Amino acid sequence: MHFTYRQLKVFEAVARHLNYTRAAEELHLTQPTVSMQVKELAEAVGLPLFEQIGKKTYLTEAGRELLMSTREIFDAWDRFTMTVDNLKGLSRGKLRVAIVTTAKYFVPRLLGEFVSRYPDIEVALEVANRDAVVERLSNNLDDLYVMGVPPPSMPLKIEPFLANPLVVIAPKAHALAGRTRVPINALATERFIQREKGSGTRLASERHFADLGMPMNIKMELGTNEAILQAVAGGLGIAVLSRHTIGRHAEEIGVTELDVAGFPIERSWYIVTPEGKKLSVIAKAFHDYLLQVREASNVSAPNA
Ligand code: PGA
């Protein structure tokens, strides 16, 4: 049976997403390339790996068996590359980090500083919403994760990182702009622009509104923090977003933070690794570097 490591990589991504387009996006390949790789692998195996029923893609029995073996091969390969990286020390090797979108205003810069100390290491940074990061975590795709709502059902090592407050953001000229301690029910008639389902920001804001006994009148859903800021600036509604999404650019973007009672929602990011996972020398060094940043920042974060 002749197959390549690359075909297994492509197959694993299609099997995980059960979707050729999403696998192609993740791997930065075209969809015909992905289909071709899967087709060649199926020919090598001698059985179909996927079946299409209606619009849905399913793994066949051969596909499920191959997926299990593929993950074992990847695990063995990861252990091998980690041993080799450790033998090379901090001079070479790969660091794989996945972070939620709110952390992208922060972690890439830290990665930059870290890499400048070890210029020969290779870094793969994945930025996605909370559900997608949780999925990567459950498939053990990265060395380390930064997220705001770690999944409660998995055995994880969870360490508080930095504060990530969620604030109410409105257009600059909003009637409540500049007022102090606005009562929450002043927002009862507002239209909210919310992140997509699967976003940790959305999860936390909806929980907070539910705790306050306030309905959230969601009029629009958008997939990125930046698109929401633009929509808010354009007067389409108000939003609850991480304060980090505006940074010091509120004026420039055309938005402002409202001072609403019960806000900010005090949240934090966590550094998350699977319990018992043996980190490579590089991943351990990056982990320790993040903890140093936390110590230096003096911003205490609550426990998960
Ligand atoms: P997200 O970020 O909204 O992109 O999922 C998650 C978080 O801050 O918890």
GROMACS .gro file of N, CA and C and ligand atoms in nm, residues 100-102 128-131 147-149 164 195-196 198-202 225 267 269, ligand 1:
model
   72
  100VAL      N    1  -0.795   3.205   2.118
  100VAL     CA    2  -0.925   3.260   2.079
  100VAL      C    3  -0.905   3.401   2.023
  101THR      N    4  -1.006   3.451   1.952
  101THR     CA    5  -0.986   3.576   1.876
  101THR      C    6  -0.958   3.695   1.966
  102THR      N    7  -1.011   3.695   2.089
  102THR     CA    8  -0.986   3.812   2.175
  102THR      C    9  -0.839   3.820   2.214
  128ALA      N   10  -0.886   3.134   1.638
  128ALA     CA   11  -1.021   3.087   1.604
  128ALA      C   12  -1.116   3.119   1.719
  129ASN      N   13  -1.244   3.092   1.700
  129ASN     CA   14  -1.334   3.118   1.812
  129ASN      C   15  -1.326   3.005   1.915
  130ARG      N   16  -1.395   3.023   2.025
  130ARG     CA   17  -1.379   2.930   2.137
  130ARG      C   18  -1.408   2.786   2.098
  131ASP      N   19  -1.519   2.763   2.027
  131ASP     CA   20  -1.554   2.624   1.994
  131ASP      C   21  -1.448   2.559   1.906
  147MET      N   22  -0.738   3.065   2.605
  147MET     CA   23  -0.882   3.083   2.584
  147MET      C   24  -0.949   3.135   2.712
  148GLY      N   25  -1.073   3.180   2.697
  148GLY     CA   26  -1.144   3.240   2.810
  148GLY      C   27  -1.238   3.144   2.881
  149VAL      N   28  -1.289   3.047   2.810
  149VAL     CA   29  -1.385   2.953   2.873
  149VAL      C   30  -1.338   2.810   2.844
  164ASN      N   31  -0.933   3.992   3.078
  164ASN     CA   32  -0.995   4.016   2.947
  164ASN      C   33  -1.137   4.068   2.969
  195ARG      N   34  -2.157   3.816   1.837
  195ARG     CA   35  -2.068   3.726   1.765
  195ARG      C   36  -2.144   3.598   1.728
  196GLU      N   37  -2.085   3.516   1.641
  196GLU     CA   38  -2.146   3.391   1.597
  196GLU      C   39  -2.156   3.291   1.712
  198GLY      N   40  -2.068   2.971   1.917
  198GLY     CA   41  -1.936   2.909   1.926
  198GLY      C   42  -1.832   3.007   1.978
  199SER      N   43  -1.870   3.136   1.984
  199SER     CA   44  -1.777   3.237   2.036
  199SER      C   45  -1.786   3.242   2.189
  200GLY      N   46  -1.669   3.250   2.253
  200GLY     CA   47  -1.664   3.260   2.399
  200GLY      C   48  -1.716   3.395   2.446
  201THR      N   49  -1.692   3.499   2.367
  201THR     CA   50  -1.742   3.633   2.401
  201THR      C   51  -1.894   3.628   2.407
  202ARG      N   52  -1.953   3.563   2.307
  202ARG     CA   53  -2.100   3.551   2.303
  202ARG      C   54  -2.151   3.472   2.425
  225ASN      N   55  -1.472   4.022   1.553
  225ASN     CA   56  -1.480   4.141   1.639
  225ASN      C   57  -1.470   4.268   1.555
  267ARG      N   58  -1.345   3.905   3.314
  267ARG     CA   59  -1.305   3.772   3.266
  267ARG      C   60  -1.155   3.769   3.254
  269TRP      N   61  -0.819   3.538   3.038
  269TRP     CA   62  -0.776   3.428   2.955
  269TRP      C   63  -0.705   3.328   3.044
  305PGA     P1   64  -1.409   3.422   2.105
  305PGA     O1   65  -1.307   3.452   2.220
  305PGA     O2   66  -1.526   3.509   2.131
  305PGA     O3   67  -1.334   3.454   1.980
  305PGA     O4   68  -1.450   3.275   2.110
  305PGA     C1   69  -1.322   3.381   2.336
  305PGA     C2   70  -1.300   3.439   2.468
  305PGA     O5   71  -1.251   3.551   2.486
  305PGA     O6   72  -1.338   3.364   2.557
   0.00000   0.00000   0.00000
